[in-house]
mmCIF file of C-alpha atoms in Angstrom:
data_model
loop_
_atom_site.group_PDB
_atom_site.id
_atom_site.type_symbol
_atom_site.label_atom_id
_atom_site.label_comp_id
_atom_site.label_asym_id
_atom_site.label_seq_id
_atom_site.Cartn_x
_atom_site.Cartn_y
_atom_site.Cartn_z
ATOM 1 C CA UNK A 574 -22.144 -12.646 -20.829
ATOM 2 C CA UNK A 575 -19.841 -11.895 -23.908
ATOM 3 C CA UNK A 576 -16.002 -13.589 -22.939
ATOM 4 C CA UNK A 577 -14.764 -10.625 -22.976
ATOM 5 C CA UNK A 578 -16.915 -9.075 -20.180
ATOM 6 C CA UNK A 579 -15.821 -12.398 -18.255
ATOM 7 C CA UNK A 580 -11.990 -11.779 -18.860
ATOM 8 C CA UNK A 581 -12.603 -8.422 -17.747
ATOM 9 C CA UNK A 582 -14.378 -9.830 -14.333
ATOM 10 C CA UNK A 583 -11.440 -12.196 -13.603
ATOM 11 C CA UNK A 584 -9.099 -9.927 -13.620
ATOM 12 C CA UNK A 585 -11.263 -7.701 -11.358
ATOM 13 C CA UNK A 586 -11.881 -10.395 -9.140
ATOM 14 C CA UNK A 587 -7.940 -11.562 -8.892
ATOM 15 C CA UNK A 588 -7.229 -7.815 -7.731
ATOM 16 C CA UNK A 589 -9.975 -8.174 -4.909
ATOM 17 C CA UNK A 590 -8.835 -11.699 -4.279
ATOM 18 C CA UNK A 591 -5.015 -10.507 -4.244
ATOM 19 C CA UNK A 592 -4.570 -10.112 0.389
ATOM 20 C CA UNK A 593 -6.115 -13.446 -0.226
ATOM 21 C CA UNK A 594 -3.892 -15.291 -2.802
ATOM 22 C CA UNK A 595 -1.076 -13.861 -1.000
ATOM 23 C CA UNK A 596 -1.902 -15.080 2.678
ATOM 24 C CA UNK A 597 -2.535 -18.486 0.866
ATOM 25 C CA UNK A 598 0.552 -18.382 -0.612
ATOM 26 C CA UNK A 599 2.215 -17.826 2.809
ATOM 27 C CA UNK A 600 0.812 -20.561 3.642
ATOM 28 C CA UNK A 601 2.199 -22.695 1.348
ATOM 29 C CA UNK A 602 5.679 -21.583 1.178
ATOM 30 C CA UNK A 603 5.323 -22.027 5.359
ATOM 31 C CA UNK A 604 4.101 -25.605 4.717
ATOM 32 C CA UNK A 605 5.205 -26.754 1.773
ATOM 33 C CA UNK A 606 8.350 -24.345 0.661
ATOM 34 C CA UNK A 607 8.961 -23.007 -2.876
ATOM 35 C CA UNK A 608 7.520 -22.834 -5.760
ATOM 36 C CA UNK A 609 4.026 -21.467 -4.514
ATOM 37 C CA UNK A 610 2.454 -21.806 -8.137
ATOM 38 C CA UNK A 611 1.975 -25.204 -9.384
ATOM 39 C CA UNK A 612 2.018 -24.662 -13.514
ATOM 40 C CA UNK A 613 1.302 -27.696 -15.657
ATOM 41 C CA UNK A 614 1.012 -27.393 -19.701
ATOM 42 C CA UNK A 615 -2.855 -28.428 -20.242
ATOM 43 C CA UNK A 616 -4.610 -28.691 -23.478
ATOM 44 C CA UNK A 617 -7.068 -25.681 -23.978
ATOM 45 C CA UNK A 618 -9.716 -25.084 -26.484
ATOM 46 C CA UNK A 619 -9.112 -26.941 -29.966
ATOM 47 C CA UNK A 620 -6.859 -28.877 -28.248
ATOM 48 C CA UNK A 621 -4.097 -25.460 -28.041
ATOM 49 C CA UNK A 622 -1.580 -25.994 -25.140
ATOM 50 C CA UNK A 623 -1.382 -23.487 -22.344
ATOM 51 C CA UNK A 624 0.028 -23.160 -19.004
ATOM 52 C CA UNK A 625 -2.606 -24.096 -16.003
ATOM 53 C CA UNK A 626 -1.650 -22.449 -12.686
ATOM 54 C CA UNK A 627 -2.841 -23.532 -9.112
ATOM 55 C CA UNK A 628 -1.588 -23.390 -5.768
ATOM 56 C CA UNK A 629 0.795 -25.870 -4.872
ATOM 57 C CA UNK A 630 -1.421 -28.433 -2.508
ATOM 58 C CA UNK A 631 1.824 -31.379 -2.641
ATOM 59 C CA UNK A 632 5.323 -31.221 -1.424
ATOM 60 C CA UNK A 633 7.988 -33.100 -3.636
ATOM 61 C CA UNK A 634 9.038 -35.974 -2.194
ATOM 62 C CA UNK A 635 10.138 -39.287 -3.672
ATOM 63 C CA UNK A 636 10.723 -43.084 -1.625
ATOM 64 C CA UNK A 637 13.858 -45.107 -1.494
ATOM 65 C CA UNK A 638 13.811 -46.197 -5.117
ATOM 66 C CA UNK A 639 13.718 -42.169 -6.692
ATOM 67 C CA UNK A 640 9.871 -41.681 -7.729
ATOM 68 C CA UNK A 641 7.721 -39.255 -6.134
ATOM 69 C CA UNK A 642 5.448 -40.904 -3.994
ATOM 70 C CA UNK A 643 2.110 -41.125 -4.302
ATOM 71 C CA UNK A 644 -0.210 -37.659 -4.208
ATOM 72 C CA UNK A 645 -2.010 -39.498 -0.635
ATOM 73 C CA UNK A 646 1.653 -39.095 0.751
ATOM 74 C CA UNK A 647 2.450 -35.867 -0.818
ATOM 75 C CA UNK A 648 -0.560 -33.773 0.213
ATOM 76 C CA UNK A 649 0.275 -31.534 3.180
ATOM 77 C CA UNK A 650 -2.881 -30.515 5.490
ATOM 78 C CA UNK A 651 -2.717 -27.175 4.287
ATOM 79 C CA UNK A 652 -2.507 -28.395 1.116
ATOM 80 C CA UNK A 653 -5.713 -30.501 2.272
ATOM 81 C CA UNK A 654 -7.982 -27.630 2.958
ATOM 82 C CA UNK A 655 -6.870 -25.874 -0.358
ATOM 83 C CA UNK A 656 -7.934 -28.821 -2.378
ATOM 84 C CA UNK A 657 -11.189 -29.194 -0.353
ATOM 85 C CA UNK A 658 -11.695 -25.866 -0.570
ATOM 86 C CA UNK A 659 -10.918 -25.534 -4.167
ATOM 87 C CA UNK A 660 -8.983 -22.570 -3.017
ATOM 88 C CA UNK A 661 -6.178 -23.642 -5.152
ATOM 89 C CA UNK A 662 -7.818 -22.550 -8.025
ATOM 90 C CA UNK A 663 -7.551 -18.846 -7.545
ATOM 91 C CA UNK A 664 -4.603 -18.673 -10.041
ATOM 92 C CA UNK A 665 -6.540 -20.103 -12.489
ATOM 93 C CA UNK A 666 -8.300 -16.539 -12.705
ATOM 94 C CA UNK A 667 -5.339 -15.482 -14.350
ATOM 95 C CA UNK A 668 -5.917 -18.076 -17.180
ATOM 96 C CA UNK A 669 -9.794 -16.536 -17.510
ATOM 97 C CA UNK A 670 -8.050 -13.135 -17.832
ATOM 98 C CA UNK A 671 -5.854 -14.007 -20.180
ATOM 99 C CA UNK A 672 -8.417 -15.850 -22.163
ATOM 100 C CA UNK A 673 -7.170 -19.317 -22.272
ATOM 101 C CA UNK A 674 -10.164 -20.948 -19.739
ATOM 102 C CA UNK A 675 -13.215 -19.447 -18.730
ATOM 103 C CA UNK A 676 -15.482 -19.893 -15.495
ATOM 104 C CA UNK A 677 -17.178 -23.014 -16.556
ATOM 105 C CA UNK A 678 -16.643 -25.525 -18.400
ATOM 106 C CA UNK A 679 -15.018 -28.678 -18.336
ATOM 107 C CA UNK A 680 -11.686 -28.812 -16.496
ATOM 108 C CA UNK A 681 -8.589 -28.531 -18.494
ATOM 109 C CA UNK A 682 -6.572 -32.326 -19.224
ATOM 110 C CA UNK A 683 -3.100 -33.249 -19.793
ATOM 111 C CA UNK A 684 -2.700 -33.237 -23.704
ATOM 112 C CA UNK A 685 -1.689 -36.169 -23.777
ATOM 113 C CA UNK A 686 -5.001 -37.693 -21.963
ATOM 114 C CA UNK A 687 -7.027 -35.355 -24.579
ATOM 115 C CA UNK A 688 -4.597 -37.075 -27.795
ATOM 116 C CA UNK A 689 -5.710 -40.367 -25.966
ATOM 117 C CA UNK A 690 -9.563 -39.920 -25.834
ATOM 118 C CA UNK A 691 -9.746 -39.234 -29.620
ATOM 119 C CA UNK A 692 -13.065 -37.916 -31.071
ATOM 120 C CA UNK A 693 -14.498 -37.386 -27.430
ATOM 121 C CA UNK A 694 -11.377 -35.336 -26.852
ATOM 122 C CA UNK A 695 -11.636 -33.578 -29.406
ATOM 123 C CA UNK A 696 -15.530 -32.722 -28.884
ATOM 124 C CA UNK A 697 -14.957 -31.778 -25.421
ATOM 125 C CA UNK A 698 -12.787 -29.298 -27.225
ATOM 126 C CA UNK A 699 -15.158 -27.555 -28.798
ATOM 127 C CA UNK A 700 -15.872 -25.363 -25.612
ATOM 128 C CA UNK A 701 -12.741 -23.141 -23.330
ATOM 129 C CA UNK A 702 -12.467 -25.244 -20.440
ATOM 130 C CA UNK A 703 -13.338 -24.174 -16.671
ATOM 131 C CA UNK A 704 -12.533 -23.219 -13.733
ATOM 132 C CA UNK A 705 -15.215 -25.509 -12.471
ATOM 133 C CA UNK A 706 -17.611 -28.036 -14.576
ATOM 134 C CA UNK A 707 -20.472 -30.392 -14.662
ATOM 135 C CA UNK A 708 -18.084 -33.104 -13.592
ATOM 136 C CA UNK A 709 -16.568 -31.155 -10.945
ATOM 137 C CA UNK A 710 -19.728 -30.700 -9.198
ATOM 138 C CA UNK A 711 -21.527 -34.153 -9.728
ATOM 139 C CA UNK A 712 -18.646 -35.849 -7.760
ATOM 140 C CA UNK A 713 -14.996 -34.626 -9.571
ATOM 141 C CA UNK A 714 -12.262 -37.008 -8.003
ATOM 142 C CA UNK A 715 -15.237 -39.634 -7.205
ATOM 143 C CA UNK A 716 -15.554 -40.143 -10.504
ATOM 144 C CA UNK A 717 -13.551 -42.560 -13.005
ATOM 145 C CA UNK A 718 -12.435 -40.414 -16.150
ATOM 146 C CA UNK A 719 -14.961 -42.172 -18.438
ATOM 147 C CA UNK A 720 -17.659 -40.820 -15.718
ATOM 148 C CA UNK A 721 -16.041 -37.306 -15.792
ATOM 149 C CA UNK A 722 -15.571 -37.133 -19.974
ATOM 150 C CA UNK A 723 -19.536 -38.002 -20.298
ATOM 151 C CA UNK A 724 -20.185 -35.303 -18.087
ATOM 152 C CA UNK A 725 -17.647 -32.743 -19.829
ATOM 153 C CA UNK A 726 -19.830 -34.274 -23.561
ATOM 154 C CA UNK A 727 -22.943 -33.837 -22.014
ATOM 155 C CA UNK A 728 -22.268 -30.166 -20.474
ATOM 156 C CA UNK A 729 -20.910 -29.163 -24.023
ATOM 157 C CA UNK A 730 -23.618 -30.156 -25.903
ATOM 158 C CA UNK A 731 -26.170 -28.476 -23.462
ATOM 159 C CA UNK A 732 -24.523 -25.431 -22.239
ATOM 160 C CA UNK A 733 -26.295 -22.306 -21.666
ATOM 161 C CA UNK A 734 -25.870 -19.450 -19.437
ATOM 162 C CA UNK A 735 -28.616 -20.774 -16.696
ATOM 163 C CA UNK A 736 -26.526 -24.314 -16.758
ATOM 164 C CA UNK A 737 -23.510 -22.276 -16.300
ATOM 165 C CA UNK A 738 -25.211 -20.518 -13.224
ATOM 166 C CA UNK A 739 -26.562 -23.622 -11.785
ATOM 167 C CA UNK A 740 -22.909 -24.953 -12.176
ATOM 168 C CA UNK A 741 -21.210 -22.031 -10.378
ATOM 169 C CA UNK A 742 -24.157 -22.420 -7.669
ATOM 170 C CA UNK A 743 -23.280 -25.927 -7.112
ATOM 171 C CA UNK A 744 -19.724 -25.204 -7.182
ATOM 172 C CA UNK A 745 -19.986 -22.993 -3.963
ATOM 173 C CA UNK A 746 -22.113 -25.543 -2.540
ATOM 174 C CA UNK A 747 -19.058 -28.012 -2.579
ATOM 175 C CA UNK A 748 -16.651 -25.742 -1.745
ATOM 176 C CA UNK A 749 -18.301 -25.313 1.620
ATOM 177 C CA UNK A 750 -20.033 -28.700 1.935
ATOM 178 C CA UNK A 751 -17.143 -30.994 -0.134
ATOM 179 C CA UNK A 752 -17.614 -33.431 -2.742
ATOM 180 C CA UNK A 753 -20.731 -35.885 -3.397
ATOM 181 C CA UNK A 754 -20.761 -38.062 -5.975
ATOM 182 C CA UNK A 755 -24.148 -37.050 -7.447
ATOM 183 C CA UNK A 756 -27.078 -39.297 -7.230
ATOM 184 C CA UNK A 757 -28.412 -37.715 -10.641
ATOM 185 C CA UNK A 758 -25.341 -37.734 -12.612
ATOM 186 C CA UNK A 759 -26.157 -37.445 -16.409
ATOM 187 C CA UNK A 760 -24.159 -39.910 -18.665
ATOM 188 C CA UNK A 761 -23.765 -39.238 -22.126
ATOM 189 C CA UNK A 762 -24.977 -42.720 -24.203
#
């Protein structure tokens, strides 16, 4: 499907997703407070900075010495089920629309993780990145970052629109089922 046709699609599916979005928003400015949208500058294709948006799954809170405290203490339950859910991701169809990710591919990084893995970085670059990704469905936060950029390397050099299917098939199967680290995870040498 040409990128534009999937631009075109996420910003067809974020006006049938909008009663949605807003009754999750609800419910984190109920449990959580303001801001609703978590935005985070993340490095994009070629390595071009943009402006990632998610639901907010954390509160802000910091311990007696002034840092925030770790994300295990931050997470709300509601913030929980979005994660689990991967329901906090629905913004992120604005950043397909506006053409800086796409539906798969691998997830965006911090620049400053992407300046740090050099050539691989910049490899993994070569493609938009994703909503969702080989890594995300072959175990995601199970995985070390080494795991996860072998995954992203492997997916980039064998994309294709049936891998891309198989990946958004997978991707529902998590969001109802959770995550599994996979047993047939494919390294890159």
């Amino acid at each position: 499907m040409a990128f534009a046709s999937l631009r075109l699609l996420a910003s067809l599916l974020l006006l049938t997703l909008l009663p949605l979005l807003l009754l999750l928003g609800i419910g984190v400015l109920i449990s959580m407070g303001r801001p609703v949208l978590f935005r985070q500058r993340r490095a994009g294709r070629e390595g071009r900075d943009f402006t990632l948006l998610k639901l907010r799954s954390m509160r802000e809170a910091t311990g007696p010495d002034g840092k925030p405290l770790p994300d295990e203490a931050r997470v709300t339950a509601f913030g929980r089920f979005l994660r689990r859910s991967r329901l906090d991701e629905l913004p992120g169809l604005w950043n397909v629309a506006t053409g800086d990710m796409t539906f798969v591919g691998p997830r965006p990084l911090l620049p400053e993780t992407i300046a740090g893995l050099g050539q691989r970085g910049a490899a993994r670059g070569r493609v938009r990145p994703g909503l969702t990704g080989w890594s995300q469905v072959n175990g995601n936060t199970l995985l070390s970052l080494d795991e996860k950029i072998a995954l992203d390397l492997w997916y980039v050099d064998n994309a294709s629109p049936l891998l891309d299917l198989r990946i958004v098939m997978l991707t529902l199967w998590v969001m109802v089922g959770g995550e599994r680290r996979s047993r047939e995870v494919v390294l890159a040498d």
